[in-house]
Amino acid sequence: MNDGAHRIRTYKPRRRQLTPARAALYERLRPTWCVDVEGDRFDPVAAFGRVAPLVLDIGIGYGDSLTTVAAAQPDVDVIGADVHTPGIASTLARIEEMGLSNVRLLHGDALRFVERLDPGSLAGIRIYFPDPWHKARHRNRRMASAANIERFHQLLATGGTLHIATDIDDYAAQVRRLCDEHPAFDGGVIDRPADRPETRYERKGLAAGREVTDLLYVRR
Ligand SMILES: C[S@@+](CC[C@H](N)C(=O)[O-])C[C@H]1O[C@@H](n2cnc3c(N)ncnc32)[C@H](O)[C@@H]1O
């Protein structure tokens, strides 16, 4: 899986500093809830202390959707990933407030972290409102590139799901094309699942008049 594609950055670097209170909270909670981006093979049983379906949520923003779904699905373990420090700090605060034991966070590039996962080890991958990368010369930065769709397929167990939501029509078309062409994915556009909370980014898109597409593919 290590073909170097993970070195293409799918995110925009942002340098927002934490307030002193948020920085203290981050330092206090990070050792308990964050897993390392780099390292040996990731052992979910050691990390969560149990055997359970494991989902990777890539690009969690401020973690509202991640934590709401984790609370509603206590039998599923989830790793929420983002590179954005204020978002990770907010999510850490929510995890503590809500007393969630089935969430771990990855502060860094999810595409590097997946090198630590066994093939077929994920029950699901969720990508809600990936960065759009509109310009043609930036398209190779999209999370749903051909190389990453192949990587996601390898990470999913048989019957595992790839759920992508986007408010960018040509992004949805790209996901459909790549997944429809993939010999081991079945699926397509679905109605918005009632149990998928509206995200911050989604609200901005809806306010701007954009339409949201949910795509769900199952690994054969
Ligand atoms: C447009 S925002 C959407 C955030 C959230 N899902 C929402 O809907 O409000 C996309 C997020 O993906 C994150 N992201 C992009 N590439 C990533 C990567 N390779 N690893 C981890 N996070 C990534 C960005 O930092 C950003 O917070």
CSV table of C-alpha atoms and ligand atoms in Angstrom, one decimal:
chain,number,residue,atom,x,y,z
A,1,MET,CA,0.0,0.0,0.0
A,2,ASN,CA,3.0,2.3,0.4
A,3,ASP,CA,3.0,3.7,-3.0
A,4,GLY,CA,3.9,7.3,-1.9
A,5,ALA,CA,0.4,8.7,-2.8
A,6,HIS,CA,0.0,9.5,0.9
A,7,ARG,CA,2.7,12.1,0.5
A,8,ILE,CA,0.3,14.3,-1.5
A,9,ARG,CA,-1.4,16.6,1.0
A,10,THR,CA,-5.2,16.5,1.0
A,11,TYR,CA,-5.5,19.3,3.4
A,12,LYS,CA,-4.7,23.0,3.7
A,13,PRO,CA,-2.2,23.8,6.5
A,14,ARG,CA,-3.8,26.2,8.9
A,15,ARG,CA,-1.9,27.8,11.8
A,16,ARG,CA,-4.5,28.8,14.3
A,17,GLN,CA,-3.1,28.9,17.9
A,18,LEU,CA,-5.0,27.5,20.8
A,19,THR,CA,-6.0,29.7,23.7
A,20,PRO,CA,-4.0,28.9,26.8
A,21,ALA,CA,-7.0,27.1,28.3
A,22,ARG,CA,-7.5,25.0,25.2
A,23,ALA,CA,-3.8,24.2,25.0
A,24,ALA,CA,-3.9,23.0,28.6
A,25,LEU,CA,-7.0,20.9,27.8
A,26,TYR,CA,-5.3,19.5,24.7
A,27,GLU,CA,-2.1,18.5,26.6
A,28,ARG,CA,-4.1,16.9,29.4
A,29,LEU,CA,-6.4,14.8,27.2
A,30,ARG,CA,-4.2,14.0,24.2
A,31,PRO,CA,-2.2,11.2,25.9
A,32,THR,CA,-5.4,9.4,26.9
A,33,TRP,CA,-7.4,9.7,23.6
A,34,CYS,CA,-5.0,10.2,20.8
A,35,VAL,CA,-3.3,7.4,18.8
A,36,ASP,CA,0.1,7.9,17.1
A,37,VAL,CA,0.2,8.7,13.4
A,38,GLU,CA,3.4,6.7,12.9
A,39,GLY,CA,4.4,3.5,14.5
A,40,ASP,CA,4.1,-0.3,14.3
A,41,ARG,CA,1.0,-2.2,13.4
A,42,PHE,CA,-2.0,-0.6,15.1
A,43,ASP,CA,-3.7,-3.0,17.5
A,44,PRO,CA,-7.4,-2.0,17.9
A,45,VAL,CA,-7.9,-4.5,20.8
A,46,ALA,CA,-5.1,-3.0,22.8
A,47,ALA,CA,-6.3,0.6,21.9
A,48,PHE,CA,-10.0,0.1,22.8
A,49,GLY,CA,-9.7,-2.8,25.2
A,50,ARG,CA,-12.2,-5.0,23.4
A,51,VAL,CA,-13.1,-6.6,20.1
A,52,ALA,CA,-15.6,-4.5,18.1
A,53,PRO,CA,-16.2,-3.2,14.6
A,54,LEU,CA,-13.7,-0.4,13.8
A,55,VAL,CA,-14.6,2.7,11.8
A,56,LEU,CA,-12.2,5.4,10.5
A,57,ASP,CA,-13.8,8.9,10.2
A,58,ILE,CA,-11.5,11.1,8.1
A,59,GLY,CA,-11.7,14.9,8.5
A,60,ILE,CA,-13.8,15.3,11.6
A,61,GLY,CA,-13.6,19.1,11.8
A,62,TYR,CA,-14.8,20.0,15.3
A,63,GLY,CA,-16.0,16.5,16.0
A,64,ASP,CA,-19.7,17.2,16.4
A,65,SER,CA,-20.9,14.5,14.1
A,66,LEU,CA,-18.2,12.0,15.2
A,67,THR,CA,-19.1,12.3,18.9
A,68,THR,CA,-22.9,12.2,18.3
A,69,VAL,CA,-22.7,9.1,16.2
A,70,ALA,CA,-20.2,7.4,18.7
A,71,ALA,CA,-22.7,8.0,21.5
A,72,ALA,CA,-25.5,6.5,19.5
A,73,GLN,CA,-23.4,3.5,18.5
A,74,PRO,CA,-21.7,2.3,21.7
A,75,ASP,CA,-20.9,-1.1,20.1
A,76,VAL,CA,-18.8,0.4,17.4
A,77,ASP,CA,-15.2,1.7,17.9
A,78,VAL,CA,-14.2,4.8,15.9
A,79,ILE,CA,-11.0,6.6,15.2
A,80,GLY,CA,-11.6,10.2,14.2
A,81,ALA,CA,-8.8,11.9,12.2
A,82,ASP,CA,-8.0,15.5,11.5
A,83,VAL,CA,-4.9,17.6,11.1
A,84,HIS,CA,-6.6,20.8,12.5
A,85,THR,CA,-5.5,21.4,16.1
A,86,PRO,CA,-8.5,23.5,17.3
A,87,GLY,CA,-10.9,20.9,15.9
A,88,ILE,CA,-9.0,18.1,17.7
A,89,ALA,CA,-9.0,20.1,21.0
A,90,SER,CA,-12.8,20.7,20.7
A,91,THR,CA,-13.3,17.0,20.0
A,92,LEU,CA,-11.2,16.0,23.0
A,93,ALA,CA,-13.4,18.3,25.2
A,94,ARG,CA,-16.6,16.7,23.8
A,95,ILE,CA,-15.3,13.2,24.4
A,96,GLU,CA,-14.6,14.0,28.0
A,97,GLU,CA,-17.9,15.8,28.6
A,98,MET,CA,-19.9,12.9,27.0
A,99,GLY,CA,-17.9,10.2,28.7
A,100,LEU,CA,-17.2,8.3,25.5
A,101,SER,CA,-15.1,5.2,25.6
A,102,ASN,CA,-15.4,4.1,22.0
A,103,VAL,CA,-13.6,7.0,20.4
A,104,ARG,CA,-9.9,7.6,19.7
A,105,LEU,CA,-8.5,10.5,17.8
A,106,LEU,CA,-5.7,10.8,15.3
A,107,HIS,CA,-4.2,14.3,15.2
A,108,GLY,CA,-2.4,14.2,11.8
A,109,ASP,CA,-2.7,12.8,8.3
A,110,ALA,CA,-5.1,9.9,8.1
A,111,LEU,CA,-3.4,8.7,5.0
A,112,ARG,CA,-0.2,8.2,6.9
A,113,PHE,CA,-1.9,6.5,9.8
A,114,VAL,CA,-3.6,3.9,7.5
A,115,GLU,CA,-0.1,2.4,6.8
A,116,ARG,CA,-0.4,1.0,10.4
A,117,LEU,CA,-3.7,-0.8,9.7
A,118,ASP,CA,-4.1,-4.4,8.6
A,119,PRO,CA,-5.8,-4.9,5.3
A,120,GLY,CA,-9.4,-5.8,5.8
A,121,SER,CA,-9.4,-4.5,9.4
A,122,LEU,CA,-12.1,-1.7,9.0
A,123,ALA,CA,-15.8,-2.1,9.1
A,124,GLY,CA,-16.3,1.4,7.7
A,125,ILE,CA,-14.7,4.5,6.4
A,126,ARG,CA,-16.5,7.8,6.7
A,127,ILE,CA,-15.5,11.0,4.9
A,128,TYR,CA,-18.0,13.8,5.4
A,129,PHE,CA,-17.4,16.9,3.3
A,130,PRO,CA,-13.8,16.3,2.2
A,131,ASP,CA,-11.9,19.5,1.2
A,132,PRO,CA,-13.2,20.2,-2.3
A,133,TRP,CA,-10.0,21.2,-4.1
A,134,HIS,CA,-11.9,22.9,-7.0
A,135,LYS,CA,-9.0,24.0,-9.2
A,136,ALA,CA,-8.0,21.5,-11.9
A,137,ARG,CA,-4.4,21.6,-10.9
A,138,HIS,CA,-5.3,20.7,-7.3
A,139,ARG,CA,-7.6,17.7,-8.2
A,140,ASN,CA,-4.8,15.3,-7.2
A,141,ARG,CA,-5.2,16.5,-3.6
A,142,ARG,CA,-8.7,15.2,-3.3
A,143,MET,CA,-9.2,12.5,-0.7
A,144,ALA,CA,-11.3,10.5,-3.1
A,145,SER,CA,-8.5,10.0,-5.6
A,146,ALA,CA,-8.1,6.8,-7.6
A,147,ALA,CA,-5.2,5.7,-5.4
A,148,ASN,CA,-7.0,6.4,-2.2
A,149,ILE,CA,-10.2,4.7,-3.3
A,150,GLU,CA,-8.0,1.6,-3.9
A,151,ARG,CA,-6.4,2.0,-0.5
A,152,PHE,CA,-9.8,2.3,1.2
A,153,HIS,CA,-11.0,-0.8,-0.6
A,154,GLN,CA,-7.9,-2.7,0.8
A,155,LEU,CA,-8.6,-1.5,4.3
A,156,LEU,CA,-12.2,-2.5,4.4
A,157,ALA,CA,-13.4,-6.0,5.5
A,158,THR,CA,-15.8,-7.8,3.2
A,159,GLY,CA,-19.1,-6.1,3.7
A,160,GLY,CA,-17.4,-3.0,5.0
A,161,THR,CA,-18.7,0.4,3.9
A,162,LEU,CA,-17.3,3.6,2.4
A,163,HIS,CA,-19.6,6.5,3.1
A,164,ILE,CA,-18.7,9.8,1.5
A,165,ALA,CA,-20.9,13.0,1.7
A,166,THR,CA,-20.2,16.1,-0.3
A,167,ASP,CA,-21.9,19.3,-1.4
A,168,ILE,CA,-19.7,19.6,-4.5
A,169,ASP,CA,-21.4,18.0,-7.5
A,170,ASP,CA,-18.3,17.1,-9.5
A,171,TYR,CA,-16.7,15.6,-6.4
A,172,ALA,CA,-19.8,13.3,-6.1
A,173,ALA,CA,-19.4,12.5,-9.8
A,174,GLN,CA,-15.7,11.6,-9.2
A,175,VAL,CA,-16.5,9.3,-6.3
A,176,ARG,CA,-19.3,7.6,-8.4
A,177,ARG,CA,-17.0,7.1,-11.4
A,178,LEU,CA,-14.1,5.7,-9.3
A,179,CYS,CA,-16.2,3.4,-7.1
A,180,ASP,CA,-18.6,2.3,-10.0
A,181,GLU,CA,-15.5,1.4,-12.0
A,182,HIS,CA,-13.9,-0.5,-9.1
A,183,PRO,CA,-14.6,-4.2,-9.4
A,184,ALA,CA,-15.0,-4.8,-5.7
A,185,PHE,CA,-17.4,-2.0,-4.7
A,186,ASP,CA,-21.2,-2.1,-4.9
A,187,GLY,CA,-23.3,0.9,-4.2
A,188,GLY,CA,-24.0,4.5,-5.3
A,189,VAL,CA,-26.0,7.5,-4.2
A,190,ILE,CA,-28.3,7.0,-1.2
A,191,ASP,CA,-30.9,9.2,0.6
A,192,ARG,CA,-29.3,11.1,3.4
A,193,PRO,CA,-29.3,8.6,6.3
A,194,ALA,CA,-31.4,9.9,9.2
A,195,ASP,CA,-28.7,8.9,11.6
A,196,ARG,CA,-26.0,11.0,9.9
A,197,PRO,CA,-25.9,14.3,11.8
A,198,GLU,CA,-25.6,17.5,9.8
A,199,THR,CA,-22.0,18.8,10.0
A,200,ARG,CA,-20.8,22.4,10.4
A,201,TYR,CA,-19.4,22.4,6.9
A,202,GLU,CA,-22.6,20.9,5.5
A,203,ARG,CA,-24.6,23.7,7.1
A,204,LYS,CA,-22.5,26.3,5.3
A,205,GLY,CA,-23.0,24.5,2.0
A,206,LEU,CA,-26.8,24.3,2.5
A,207,ALA,CA,-26.9,28.0,3.4
A,208,ALA,CA,-25.1,28.8,0.2
A,209,GLY,CA,-27.7,26.8,-1.8
A,210,ARG,CA,-25.6,23.7,-2.5
A,211,GLU,CA,-27.1,20.2,-2.6
A,212,VAL,CA,-25.6,17.4,-0.6
A,213,THR,CA,-25.0,14.0,-2.0
A,214,ASP,CA,-24.4,10.9,0.2
A,215,LEU,CA,-22.6,8.0,-1.5
A,216,LEU,CA,-22.4,4.6,0.1
A,217,TYR,CA,-20.3,1.7,-1.3
A,218,VAL,CA,-20.0,-1.8,0.1
A,219,ARG,CA,-16.8,-3.8,-0.3
A,220,ARG,CA,-17.7,-7.1,-2.0
B,1,LIG,C1,-14.1,20.7,4.6
B,1,LIG,S1,-13.6,20.1,6.2
B,1,LIG,C2,-15.0,19.2,6.8
B,1,LIG,C3,-15.0,18.9,8.3
B,1,LIG,C4,-16.2,18.1,8.8
B,1,LIG,N1,-16.3,16.8,8.3
B,1,LIG,C5,-17.5,18.9,8.5
B,1,LIG,O1,-18.2,18.4,7.6
B,1,LIG,O2,-17.8,19.9,9.2
B,1,LIG,C6,-12.5,18.8,5.8
B,1,LIG,C7,-11.6,18.4,6.9
B,1,LIG,O3,-10.7,17.3,6.5
B,1,LIG,C8,-9.5,17.4,7.1
B,1,LIG,N2,-8.5,16.6,6.4
B,1,LIG,C9,-8.2,16.7,5.0
B,1,LIG,N3,-7.3,15.8,4.7
B,1,LIG,C10,-7.0,15.1,5.8
B,1,LIG,C11,-6.1,14.0,6.1
B,1,LIG,N4,-5.3,13.5,5.1
B,1,LIG,N5,-6.1,13.5,7.3
B,1,LIG,C12,-6.8,14.0,8.3
B,1,LIG,N6,-7.7,15.1,8.1
B,1,LIG,C13,-7.8,15.6,6.9
B,1,LIG,C14,-9.2,18.9,7.1
B,1,LIG,O4,-8.3,19.3,8.1
B,1,LIG,C15,-10.6,19.5,7.4
B,1,LIG,O5,-10.8,19.7,8.8
